[in-house]
CSV table of C-alpha atoms and ligand atoms in Angstrom, one decimal:
chain,number,residue,atom,x,y,z
A,1,MET,CA,-31.3,-23.4,-29.8
A,2,GLY,CA,-30.9,-24.3,-33.4
A,3,GLN,CA,-27.3,-23.1,-33.6
A,4,GLN,CA,-26.5,-25.2,-30.5
A,5,PHE,CA,-27.2,-28.4,-32.5
A,6,GLY,CA,-24.2,-30.6,-32.9
A,7,ARG,CA,-22.2,-28.5,-30.4
A,8,ARG,CA,-19.7,-30.5,-28.2
A,9,SER,CA,-18.1,-28.4,-25.4
A,10,TRP,CA,-15.0,-29.3,-23.6
A,11,ALA,CA,-14.6,-28.6,-19.9
A,12,GLU,CA,-12.1,-28.6,-17.1
A,13,PRO,CA,-10.8,-32.1,-16.3
A,14,TRP,CA,-11.8,-31.8,-12.6
A,15,LYS,CA,-14.7,-31.1,-10.4
A,16,ILE,CA,-14.8,-29.0,-7.2
A,17,LYS,CA,-14.7,-30.7,-3.8
A,18,MET,CA,-14.2,-27.7,-1.5
A,19,VAL,CA,-15.2,-24.1,-1.9
A,20,GLU,CA,-14.1,-20.8,-0.4
A,21,PRO,CA,-16.6,-17.9,-0.1
A,22,LEU,CA,-15.7,-14.7,-1.9
A,23,VAL,CA,-15.9,-11.2,-0.3
A,24,THR,CA,-17.9,-8.4,-1.9
A,25,THR,CA,-17.5,-4.8,-1.0
A,26,THR,CA,-19.2,-1.5,-1.8
A,27,ARG,CA,-17.7,1.2,-3.9
A,28,GLY,CA,-17.2,3.4,-0.7
A,29,GLN,CA,-15.3,0.6,1.0
A,30,ARG,CA,-13.1,0.2,-2.0
A,31,GLU,CA,-12.4,3.9,-2.1
A,32,ARG,CA,-11.2,3.8,1.5
A,33,ALA,CA,-9.2,0.6,1.0
A,34,LEU,CA,-7.4,2.0,-2.1
A,35,LEU,CA,-6.5,5.2,-0.3
A,36,GLU,CA,-5.2,3.2,2.6
A,37,ALA,CA,-3.2,1.1,0.2
A,38,GLY,CA,-1.6,4.1,-1.5
A,39,PHE,CA,-3.1,3.1,-4.8
A,40,ASN,CA,-0.9,0.0,-4.8
A,41,THR,CA,-2.8,-3.3,-5.2
A,42,PHE,CA,0.0,-5.1,-3.4
A,43,LEU,CA,-0.9,-3.1,-0.3
A,44,LEU,CA,-4.6,-4.1,-0.3
A,45,ARG,CA,-5.8,-6.6,2.2
A,46,SER,CA,-7.1,-9.7,0.5
A,47,ASP,CA,-10.3,-9.4,2.6
A,48,ASP,CA,-11.1,-6.3,0.6
A,49,VAL,CA,-10.6,-8.1,-2.7
A,50,TYR,CA,-13.4,-9.9,-4.7
A,51,ILE,CA,-11.7,-11.7,-7.6
A,52,ASP,CA,-8.0,-11.8,-7.0
A,53,LEU,CA,-6.0,-11.6,-10.3
A,54,LEU,CA,-2.9,-10.1,-8.7
A,55,THR,CA,-0.8,-13.1,-9.5
A,56,ASP,CA,-0.8,-16.8,-10.4
A,57,SER,CA,2.0,-17.3,-7.9
A,58,GLY,CA,1.2,-19.6,-5.0
A,59,THR,CA,-2.5,-19.0,-5.6
A,60,SER,CA,-3.5,-22.2,-7.4
A,61,ALA,CA,-5.8,-24.8,-6.0
A,62,MET,CA,-4.2,-28.1,-5.0
A,63,SER,CA,-5.8,-31.4,-6.0
A,64,ASP,CA,-7.1,-34.0,-3.6
A,65,ARG,CA,-3.9,-36.0,-4.3
A,66,GLN,CA,-1.7,-33.1,-3.3
A,67,TRP,CA,-3.7,-32.6,-0.1
A,68,ALA,CA,-3.4,-36.3,0.7
A,69,GLY,CA,0.4,-35.9,0.0
A,70,MET,CA,0.5,-33.1,2.6
A,71,MET,CA,-0.5,-35.7,5.2
A,72,LEU,CA,2.5,-37.8,4.3
A,73,GLY,CA,5.0,-35.1,5.2
A,74,ASP,CA,8.2,-36.6,6.6
A,75,GLU,CA,9.3,-33.7,8.7
A,76,ALA,CA,12.8,-35.0,9.4
A,77,TYR,CA,15.5,-32.2,9.4
A,78,ALA,CA,17.7,-34.3,7.1
A,79,GLY,CA,17.0,-36.7,4.3
A,80,SER,CA,13.2,-36.4,4.3
A,81,ARG,CA,11.6,-39.0,2.1
A,82,ASN,CA,9.6,-36.2,0.4
A,83,TYR,CA,12.8,-34.6,-0.8
A,84,TYR,CA,13.6,-37.8,-2.7
A,85,HIS,CA,10.2,-37.8,-4.3
A,86,LEU,CA,10.8,-34.2,-5.3
A,87,GLU,CA,14.2,-35.0,-6.7
A,88,ALA,CA,12.8,-37.9,-8.7
A,89,ALA,CA,10.0,-35.7,-10.1
A,90,VAL,CA,12.4,-33.0,-11.2
A,91,GLN,CA,14.7,-35.6,-12.8
A,92,GLN,CA,11.9,-37.3,-14.5
A,93,TYR,CA,10.0,-34.3,-15.9
A,94,TYR,CA,12.7,-31.7,-16.3
A,95,GLY,CA,15.6,-34.1,-16.8
A,96,TYR,CA,18.3,-32.4,-14.7
A,97,THR,CA,20.8,-34.5,-12.6
A,98,HIS,CA,21.3,-32.6,-9.4
A,99,VAL,CA,18.3,-31.0,-7.6
A,100,LEU,CA,18.2,-28.5,-4.6
A,101,PRO,CA,14.9,-27.4,-3.1
A,102,THR,CA,14.5,-23.7,-2.3
A,103,HIS,CA,11.7,-21.8,-0.5
A,104,GLN,CA,10.6,-20.2,-3.7
A,105,GLY,CA,12.0,-18.9,-7.0
A,106,ARG,CA,14.0,-16.0,-5.8
A,107,GLY,CA,15.8,-18.2,-3.3
A,108,ALA,CA,17.1,-20.2,-6.3
A,109,GLU,CA,17.8,-17.0,-8.3
A,110,HIS,CA,19.9,-15.7,-5.5
A,111,LEU,CA,22.1,-18.8,-5.3
A,112,ILE,CA,22.6,-19.2,-9.1
A,113,SER,CA,23.3,-15.5,-9.5
A,114,ARG,CA,25.9,-15.5,-6.7
A,115,VAL,CA,27.7,-18.6,-8.0
A,116,ALA,CA,27.5,-18.1,-11.8
A,117,ILE,CA,28.0,-14.3,-12.1
A,118,LYS,CA,31.4,-12.6,-11.6
A,119,PRO,CA,31.1,-8.8,-10.8
A,120,GLY,CA,31.3,-6.9,-14.0
A,121,GLN,CA,29.9,-9.6,-16.2
A,122,PHE,CA,26.8,-9.3,-18.4
A,123,VAL,CA,23.7,-11.5,-18.3
A,124,PRO,CA,21.8,-11.5,-21.5
A,125,GLY,CA,18.1,-12.6,-21.2
A,126,ASN,CA,14.8,-12.6,-23.0
A,127,MET,CA,13.3,-9.5,-21.3
A,128,TYR,CA,13.9,-8.9,-17.6
A,129,PHE,CA,11.9,-10.3,-14.7
A,130,THR,CA,11.9,-8.1,-11.6
A,131,THR,CA,13.4,-10.5,-9.0
A,132,THR,CA,15.6,-12.3,-11.6
A,133,ARG,CA,17.3,-9.0,-12.7
A,134,ALA,CA,17.5,-7.8,-9.1
A,135,HIS,CA,19.5,-10.8,-8.0
A,136,GLN,CA,21.7,-10.6,-11.1
A,137,GLU,CA,22.5,-7.0,-10.3
A,138,LEU,CA,23.1,-7.7,-6.6
A,139,ALA,CA,25.7,-10.3,-7.7
A,140,GLY,CA,27.5,-7.5,-9.7
A,141,GLY,CA,26.1,-8.4,-13.1
A,142,THR,CA,24.4,-6.3,-15.7
A,143,PHE,CA,21.3,-7.6,-17.4
A,144,VAL,CA,21.0,-7.1,-21.2
A,145,ASP,CA,17.7,-7.6,-22.9
A,146,VAL,CA,18.2,-9.7,-26.1
A,147,ILE,CA,14.6,-10.7,-26.8
A,148,ILE,CA,13.3,-10.2,-30.3
A,149,ASP,CA,11.9,-6.7,-31.1
A,150,GLU,CA,8.4,-8.0,-31.6
A,151,ALA,CA,8.2,-8.8,-27.8
A,152,HIS,CA,8.1,-5.0,-27.1
A,153,ASP,CA,5.2,-4.4,-29.4
A,154,PRO,CA,1.9,-5.3,-27.8
A,155,ALA,CA,0.1,-5.5,-31.2
A,156,SER,CA,2.6,-8.0,-32.8
A,157,SER,CA,1.0,-11.4,-33.2
A,158,HIS,CA,4.4,-13.3,-33.6
A,159,PRO,CA,3.8,-16.8,-32.3
A,160,PHE,CA,7.0,-17.0,-30.3
A,161,LYS,CA,7.5,-13.5,-28.9
A,162,GLY,CA,9.7,-15.0,-26.1
A,163,ASP,CA,12.5,-15.9,-28.6
A,164,ILE,CA,16.0,-14.5,-28.2
A,165,ASP,CA,17.5,-12.5,-31.2
A,166,ILE,CA,20.8,-14.3,-31.8
A,167,ALA,CA,22.1,-11.2,-33.6
A,168,LYS,CA,21.8,-9.3,-30.4
A,169,LEU,CA,23.8,-11.9,-28.6
A,170,ASP,CA,26.5,-11.7,-31.3
A,171,ALA,CA,26.6,-8.0,-30.9
A,172,LEU,CA,27.1,-8.3,-27.2
A,173,VAL,CA,29.9,-10.8,-27.6
A,174,ALA,CA,31.5,-8.5,-30.3
A,175,ARG,CA,31.3,-5.6,-27.9
A,176,GLU,CA,32.3,-7.2,-24.6
A,177,GLY,CA,33.9,-10.5,-25.4
A,178,ALA,CA,32.6,-14.0,-24.5
A,179,ASP,CA,34.4,-14.1,-21.2
A,180,ARG,CA,32.4,-11.2,-19.9
A,181,ILE,CA,29.1,-13.0,-20.4
A,182,ALA,CA,28.1,-15.0,-17.3
A,183,TYR,CA,25.4,-17.1,-18.9
A,184,ILE,CA,22.3,-16.8,-21.0
A,185,SER,CA,19.2,-16.4,-18.8
A,186,LEU,CA,16.3,-17.8,-20.8
A,187,ALA,CA,12.8,-17.8,-19.4
A,188,GLY,CA,9.8,-19.9,-20.6
A,189,THR,CA,6.6,-18.0,-21.4
A,190,VAL,CA,8.1,-14.6,-20.8
A,191,ASN,CA,6.2,-12.9,-18.0
A,192,MET,CA,6.8,-9.2,-18.7
A,193,ALA,CA,6.2,-9.7,-22.4
A,194,GLY,CA,2.7,-11.0,-21.7
A,195,GLY,CA,3.3,-14.7,-21.1
A,196,GLN,CA,4.9,-15.2,-24.5
A,197,PRO,CA,6.6,-18.5,-25.4
A,198,VAL,CA,10.0,-19.4,-26.7
A,199,SER,CA,10.2,-21.8,-29.6
A,200,MET,CA,12.1,-25.1,-29.6
A,201,ALA,CA,13.9,-23.9,-32.7
A,202,ASN,CA,15.2,-20.9,-30.7
A,203,ILE,CA,16.5,-22.9,-27.8
A,204,LYS,CA,18.2,-25.4,-30.2
A,205,ALA,CA,19.9,-22.4,-31.9
A,206,LEU,CA,20.9,-21.0,-28.5
A,207,ARG,CA,22.4,-24.3,-27.5
A,208,ALA,CA,24.6,-24.3,-30.6
A,209,TRP,CA,25.5,-20.7,-30.0
A,210,SER,CA,26.4,-21.4,-26.4
A,211,ASP,CA,28.6,-24.3,-27.4
A,212,ARG,CA,30.4,-22.2,-29.9
A,213,HIS,CA,31.2,-19.5,-27.4
A,214,GLY,CA,31.7,-21.7,-24.3
A,215,ILE,CA,28.8,-19.9,-22.5
A,216,LYS,CA,26.3,-21.7,-20.3
A,217,LEU,CA,22.5,-21.6,-20.9
A,218,TYR,CA,20.3,-21.6,-17.8
A,219,LEU,CA,16.5,-21.6,-17.8
A,220,ASP,CA,14.0,-19.8,-15.7
A,221,ALA,CA,11.6,-22.8,-15.7
A,222,THR,CA,8.8,-21.0,-13.8
A,223,ARG,CA,6.2,-21.3,-16.5
A,224,LEU,CA,8.0,-23.7,-18.8
A,225,ALA,CA,5.3,-26.4,-18.8
A,226,GLU,CA,3.0,-23.6,-20.2
A,227,ASN,CA,5.7,-22.9,-22.8
A,228,ALA,CA,5.6,-26.5,-23.8
A,229,PHE,CA,1.9,-26.3,-24.5
A,230,PHE,CA,2.4,-23.4,-26.9
A,231,ILE,CA,5.1,-25.4,-28.8
A,232,GLN,CA,2.7,-28.3,-29.1
A,233,GLU,CA,0.1,-25.9,-30.4
A,234,ARG,CA,2.1,-23.7,-32.7
A,235,GLU,CA,5.5,-25.2,-33.7
A,236,PRO,CA,5.6,-27.5,-36.8
A,237,GLY,CA,6.4,-31.1,-35.8
A,238,TYR,CA,5.2,-31.0,-32.2
A,239,ALA,CA,1.4,-31.4,-32.5
A,240,SER,CA,1.7,-35.2,-31.7
A,241,HIS,CA,4.2,-34.7,-28.8
A,242,SER,CA,2.9,-34.5,-25.3
A,243,VAL,CA,3.5,-31.5,-23.1
A,244,ALA,CA,5.7,-33.7,-20.9
A,245,GLN,CA,7.8,-34.8,-23.9
A,246,ILE,CA,8.2,-31.3,-25.1
A,247,LEU,CA,9.2,-30.0,-21.6
A,248,ARG,CA,11.8,-32.7,-21.3
A,249,GLU,CA,13.3,-32.0,-24.7
A,250,PHE,CA,13.4,-28.2,-24.1
A,251,CYS,CA,15.2,-28.6,-20.8
A,252,GLY,CA,17.6,-31.0,-22.5
A,253,TYR,CA,19.2,-28.1,-24.4
A,254,SER,CA,20.1,-26.2,-21.2
A,255,ASP,CA,22.7,-26.6,-18.5
A,256,GLY,CA,20.3,-26.1,-15.6
A,257,ALA,CA,17.3,-24.3,-14.4
A,258,TRP,CA,15.8,-22.4,-11.5
A,259,MET,CA,12.1,-22.6,-10.7
A,260,SER,CA,9.4,-20.8,-8.9
A,261,ALA,CA,7.2,-23.9,-8.3
A,262,LYS,CA,4.4,-21.6,-7.1
A,263,LYS,CA,3.2,-21.2,-10.7
A,264,ASP,CA,3.2,-24.2,-13.1
A,265,SER,CA,3.6,-26.8,-10.3
A,266,LEU,CA,0.3,-26.1,-8.6
A,267,VAL,CA,1.6,-25.5,-5.1
A,268,ASN,CA,1.3,-22.6,-2.7
A,269,ILE,CA,5.0,-22.4,-1.9
A,270,GLY,CA,8.2,-23.9,-3.2
A,271,GLY,CA,11.0,-23.8,-5.7
A,272,TRP,CA,14.1,-25.6,-6.8
A,273,LEU,CA,17.5,-25.2,-8.5
A,274,ALA,CA,18.8,-28.0,-10.7
A,275,VAL,CA,22.0,-28.4,-12.7
A,276,ASN,CA,23.9,-31.1,-14.6
A,277,ASP,CA,27.4,-30.1,-13.7
A,278,PHE,CA,28.6,-31.6,-10.4
A,279,ALA,CA,31.1,-29.0,-9.5
A,280,LEU,CA,28.6,-26.2,-9.9
A,281,PHE,CA,26.1,-28.3,-7.9
A,282,GLU,CA,28.6,-28.7,-5.1
A,283,GLU,CA,29.1,-24.9,-4.8
A,284,LEU,CA,25.3,-24.4,-4.8
A,285,ARG,CA,24.8,-27.2,-2.2
A,286,ASN,CA,27.4,-25.5,0.0
A,287,LEU,CA,25.7,-22.1,-0.2
A,288,ILE,CA,22.2,-23.3,0.3
A,289,VAL,CA,22.9,-24.2,3.9
A,290,LEU,CA,23.6,-20.5,4.6
A,291,TYR,CA,20.6,-19.0,2.9
A,292,GLU,CA,17.8,-21.5,2.5
A,293,GLY,CA,18.3,-24.6,4.8
A,294,LEU,CA,19.8,-28.0,4.5
A,295,HIS,CA,20.1,-29.3,0.9
A,296,THR,CA,17.3,-31.8,1.5
A,297,TYR,CA,14.7,-29.2,2.5
A,298,GLY,CA,15.9,-25.8,1.3
A,299,GLY,CA,13.4,-23.9,3.4
A,300,LEU,CA,10.4,-26.2,2.7
A,301,ALA,CA,8.5,-28.5,5.0
A,302,GLY,CA,8.5,-32.1,4.0
A,303,ARG,CA,4.7,-31.9,3.3
A,304,ASP,CA,5.4,-28.9,0.9
A,305,MET,CA,7.9,-31.0,-1.0
A,306,GLU,CA,5.4,-33.9,-1.3
A,307,ALA,CA,2.7,-31.6,-2.7
A,308,LEU,CA,5.2,-30.2,-5.1
A,309,ALA,CA,6.4,-33.6,-6.3
A,310,ILE,CA,2.7,-34.5,-7.1
A,311,GLY,CA,2.0,-31.1,-8.6
A,312,ILE,CA,4.8,-31.4,-11.1
A,313,ALA,CA,3.3,-34.6,-12.5
A,314,GLU,CA,-0.2,-33.0,-12.6
A,315,SER,CA,1.1,-29.8,-14.3
A,316,VAL,CA,2.4,-31.6,-17.4
A,317,GLN,CA,-0.9,-33.4,-18.2
A,318,ASP,CA,-2.2,-32.3,-21.6
A,319,ASP,CA,-5.8,-31.8,-20.6
A,320,HIS,CA,-4.8,-29.8,-17.5
A,321,MET,CA,-2.8,-27.4,-19.7
A,322,ARG,CA,-5.5,-27.2,-22.3
A,323,SER,CA,-8.0,-26.1,-19.7
A,324,ARG,CA,-5.6,-23.7,-17.9
A,325,ILE,CA,-4.5,-21.9,-21.0
A,326,GLY,CA,-8.0,-22.2,-22.5
A,327,GLN,CA,-9.4,-20.2,-19.6
A,328,VAL,CA,-6.9,-17.4,-20.0
A,329,ARG,CA,-7.7,-17.3,-23.7
A,330,TYR,CA,-11.4,-17.2,-23.0
A,331,LEU,CA,-11.0,-14.0,-21.0
A,332,GLY,CA,-8.7,-12.5,-23.6
A,333,GLU,CA,-11.1,-13.3,-26.5
A,334,LEU,CA,-14.0,-11.6,-24.6
A,335,LEU,CA,-12.0,-8.5,-24.3
A,336,GLU,CA,-10.8,-8.6,-27.9
A,337,ASP,CA,-14.4,-8.9,-29.1
A,338,TRP,CA,-15.1,-5.6,-27.4
A,339,GLY,CA,-12.2,-3.9,-28.9
A,340,ILE,CA,-10.3,-3.6,-25.7
A,341,PRO,CA,-6.5,-3.3,-26.3
A,342,ILE,CA,-4.6,-6.3,-24.9
A,343,VAL,CA,-1.2,-7.8,-25.6
A,344,GLN,CA,-1.3,-10.1,-28.6
A,345,PRO,CA,-1.4,-13.1,-28.8
A,346,VAL,CA,-3.0,-14.0,-25.4
A,347,GLY,CA,-0.2,-15.6,-23.3
A,348,GLY,CA,0.0,-18.4,-20.9
A,349,HIS,CA,-0.8,-17.1,-17.4
A,350,ALA,CA,-2.5,-13.8,-17.8
A,351,VAL,CA,-4.3,-11.3,-20.0
A,352,PHE,CA,-2.3,-8.1,-20.2
A,353,LEU,CA,-4.2,-4.8,-20.8
A,354,ASP,CA,-2.3,-2.2,-22.8
A,355,ALA,CA,-2.5,0.8,-20.4
A,356,LYS,CA,-0.9,3.2,-22.9
A,357,ALA,CA,-3.8,2.5,-25.3
A,358,PHE,CA,-6.3,2.9,-22.4
A,359,TYR,CA,-4.9,6.3,-21.3
A,360,PRO,CA,-3.1,8.0,-24.2
A,361,HIS,CA,-3.7,11.3,-22.3
A,362,LEU,CA,-1.4,10.2,-19.4
A,363,ARG,CA,2.4,10.4,-19.6
A,364,GLN,CA,4.2,7.2,-18.7
A,365,GLU,CA,5.7,9.0,-15.6
A,366,GLU,CA,2.0,9.3,-14.4
A,367,PHE,CA,1.9,5.5,-14.1
A,368,PRO,CA,-1.0,4.6,-16.5
A,369,ALA,CA,-0.8,0.9,-15.7
A,370,GLN,CA,-1.0,1.6,-12.0
A,371,VAL,CA,-4.0,3.9,-12.6
A,372,LEU,CA,-5.7,1.1,-14.6
A,373,ALA,CA,-5.2,-1.4,-11.8
A,374,ALA,CA,-6.7,1.1,-9.3
A,375,GLU,CA,-9.7,1.9,-11.5
A,376,LEU,CA,-10.4,-1.8,-12.0
A,377,TYR,CA,-10.3,-2.4,-8.3
A,378,LEU,CA,-12.6,0.6,-7.7
A,379,ASP,CA,-15.1,-0.6,-10.3
A,380,SER,CA,-15.6,-4.2,-9.0
A,381,GLY,CA,-13.0,-5.2,-6.3
A,382,ILE,CA,-11.0,-7.2,-8.9
A,383,ARG,CA,-7.3,-7.0,-8.1
A,384,SER,CA,-4.7,-6.8,-10.9
A,385,MET,CA,-1.1,-5.8,-11.0
A,386,GLU,CA,0.9,-3.0,-12.6
A,387,ARG,CA,3.6,-4.3,-15.1
A,388,GLY,CA,5.0,-1.0,-16.4
A,389,ILE,CA,7.3,1.8,-15.3
A,390,ALA,CA,6.8,1.2,-11.6
A,391,SER,CA,7.8,-2.5,-11.9
A,392,ALA,CA,10.7,-1.6,-14.1
A,393,GLY,CA,12.4,0.3,-11.3
A,394,ARG,CA,15.6,2.4,-11.8
A,395,ASP,CA,18.9,1.8,-13.4
A,396,PRO,CA,21.2,1.0,-10.4
A,397,LYS,CA,24.1,2.9,-12.1
A,398,THR,CA,22.4,6.1,-13.3
A,399,GLY,CA,19.4,6.2,-10.9
A,400,GLU,CA,17.1,7.0,-13.8
A,401,HIS,CA,13.7,5.3,-14.2
A,402,HIS,CA,13.9,2.3,-16.6
A,403,VAL,CA,11.2,3.3,-19.1
A,404,PRO,CA,9.8,0.1,-20.6
A,405,LYS,CA,8.0,0.1,-24.0
A,406,LEU,CA,5.3,-2.0,-22.5
A,407,GLU,CA,3.0,-0.3,-19.9
A,408,LEU,CA,0.7,-3.1,-18.9
A,409,THR,CA,-1.8,-4.1,-16.3
A,410,ARG,CA,-1.9,-7.9,-15.7
A,411,LEU,CA,-5.0,-9.9,-15.1
A,412,THR,CA,-3.3,-13.0,-13.8
A,413,ILE,CA,-5.3,-16.2,-13.6
A,414,PRO,CA,-4.7,-18.6,-10.7
A,415,ARG,CA,-4.8,-22.3,-11.8
A,416,ARG,CA,-8.0,-24.3,-11.1
A,417,VAL,CA,-9.5,-21.5,-8.9
A,418,TYR,CA,-12.0,-19.4,-10.8
A,419,THR,CA,-14.8,-20.4,-13.2
A,420,GLN,CA,-15.8,-19.2,-16.6
A,421,ALA,CA,-18.5,-17.1,-14.9
A,422,HIS,CA,-15.8,-15.3,-12.9
A,423,MET,CA,-14.1,-14.6,-16.2
A,424,ASP,CA,-17.3,-13.0,-17.6
A,425,VAL,CA,-17.5,-10.8,-14.5
A,426,VAL,CA,-13.9,-9.7,-15.0
A,427,ALA,CA,-14.4,-8.9,-18.6
A,428,GLU,CA,-17.5,-6.8,-17.9
A,429,SER,CA,-15.6,-4.8,-15.3
A,430,VAL,CA,-12.7,-4.2,-17.6
A,431,LYS,CA,-15.3,-3.0,-20.2
A,432,SER,CA,-16.8,-0.5,-17.8
A,433,VAL,CA,-13.3,0.9,-16.9
A,434,TRP,CA,-12.5,1.1,-20.7
A,435,ASP,CA,-15.8,3.0,-21.3
A,436,ALA,CA,-14.8,5.5,-18.5
A,437,ARG,CA,-11.2,5.8,-19.7
A,438,ALA,CA,-11.2,9.5,-20.7
A,439,GLN,CA,-11.9,10.5,-17.0
A,440,ALA,CA,-8.9,8.7,-15.5
A,441,ARG,CA,-6.2,10.9,-13.8
A,442,GLY,CA,-2.6,10.0,-13.3
A,443,LEU,CA,-0.6,9.2,-10.1
A,444,ARG,CA,2.4,10.5,-8.4
A,445,MET,CA,4.7,8.2,-6.4
A,446,THR,CA,5.0,9.4,-2.7
A,447,TYR,CA,7.1,6.6,-1.3
A,448,GLU,CA,9.7,4.6,-3.2
A,449,PRO,CA,11.5,1.6,-1.7
A,450,LYS,CA,15.1,0.9,-2.9
A,451,TYR,CA,14.6,-2.7,-4.2
A,452,LEU,CA,11.6,-4.0,-6.2
A,453,ARG,CA,9.8,-0.8,-5.6
A,454,PHE,CA,6.5,-1.9,-7.1
A,455,PHE,CA,5.7,-4.2,-4.2
A,456,GLN,CA,5.6,-1.5,-1.5
A,457,ALA,CA,5.5,1.9,-3.3
A,458,ARG,CA,2.7,4.4,-2.5
A,459,PHE,CA,1.0,6.8,-4.8
A,460,GLU,CA,-1.5,9.6,-4.7
A,461,ARG,CA,-3.8,11.1,-7.4
A,462,LEU,CA,-2.6,14.0,-9.4
B,501,F0G,N1,10.8,-15.9,-12.4
B,501,F0G,C1,9.6,-15.6,-13.0
B,501,F0G,C2,9.4,-15.6,-14.4
B,501,F0G,C3,8.5,-15.2,-12.1
B,501,F0G,O1,7.4,-14.9,-12.7
B,501,F0G,C4,8.8,-15.1,-10.7
B,501,F0G,C5,7.7,-14.7,-9.8
B,501,F0G,C6,10.0,-15.5,-10.2
B,501,F0G,C7,11.0,-15.9,-11.1
B,501,F0G,C8,10.3,-15.4,-8.8
B,501,F0G,O2,9.7,-16.5,-8.1
B,501,F0G,O3,8.1,-15.4,-6.6
B,501,F0G,O4,8.7,-17.8,-6.3
B,501,F0G,O5,10.3,-15.9,-5.7
B,501,F0G,N2,6.7,-14.1,-10.3
B,501,F0G,C9,5.5,-13.7,-9.5
B,501,F0G,C10,4.5,-13.0,-10.4
B,501,F0G,C11,5.8,-13.0,-8.2
B,501,F0G,O6,3.5,-12.5,-9.8
B,501,F0G,O7,4.7,-13.0,-11.6
B,501,F0G,P1,9.2,-16.4,-6.6
């Protein structure tokens, strides 16, 4: 008790109004479920999952305000009042002029890739994301990774591992010419690197570089509010700026953005695409009616747009962000204290386990990160996600596996859903899988879909 004296804790800025029971299973049930799912956690039924850390996408808890907003849905086909609320929220918090709703992030990625990439062009970006790169390739582009080298090293504690290495951009221009570059594709808190942020200094430098070469700069804004929190915390000069101010400044250096609102914005479905240039907007607005829906709903119900407009405002509150990222960090620090290898520093939306360090006896072609996700599920019913060689897919030109340096298993934390006690349970299960690591066996892929194979691939034990 003595050491507790003077202690002042800080807690989540909300209390719980509605609860949802969790499912528990036996080891035998989990063995059967995993076999049926072909060792792919995407193919498990959520009824067989205890704590679901598959993704932070669409899995967050909405607030009472958002649920109240759902009741105010204006389900008009055209010109819904909720669209105007959404438009105003994106303009206010992200700062772009023209806004199109989409059903989710990849709907927006599809449209911007189609319009802004000419076949044969290159799209440099700060590490690939699965759906983003897939749409860039479908549009005839070639993705080029220009993230700093530190991002590929799980042990590097660089504070802004999401930064782009401008020398790599220069080399690309020197090799291919500026007119063969479609745009810079810059993501906030880089998902595949471990949720690592981009600095304000980097986007300022990128803006200057883009202006020099006449190349556009578009953002993947999916977890950009989380990125703003890291700038506030780590970048000199930003400690006294709010997350909202930092977000707005950051976006101000770009020409537009696409968004999977299912992450930062605290909704279960939704996305948007926003640009400042009217001619580009006109093209996108024309295409959206073919693929998503009319430009004032883009595949969303009016009530979804209302929940999203409210969620955007909630997502940039400093105390919300502090508790959200604080919870992720709490889990990461528990694991670090036990010497379990994770990506450093702990990122925004997830703790990433370094599967190569778990299973040095497995070759990367034996899918160590997939093995780790399977073992964790077997141990406790906790669901995680592979982010390694299965996610990386194949080079569309050569047909060879992309072999990423990072072979990770992601423990992704939904927003406002689980408690600190759940994080303790997760950490203890990871510890037991770590202790049994020498016994783990590799996997062989038995079914491989053509696109985004990790979602539906099947495996068996070697
Ligand atoms: N960009 C990033 C950085 C993402 O993380 C995602 C989705 C998307 C775009 C695509 O958005 O799912 O709404 O179509 N990431 C999810 C995840 C699937 O689990 O990381 P979407």
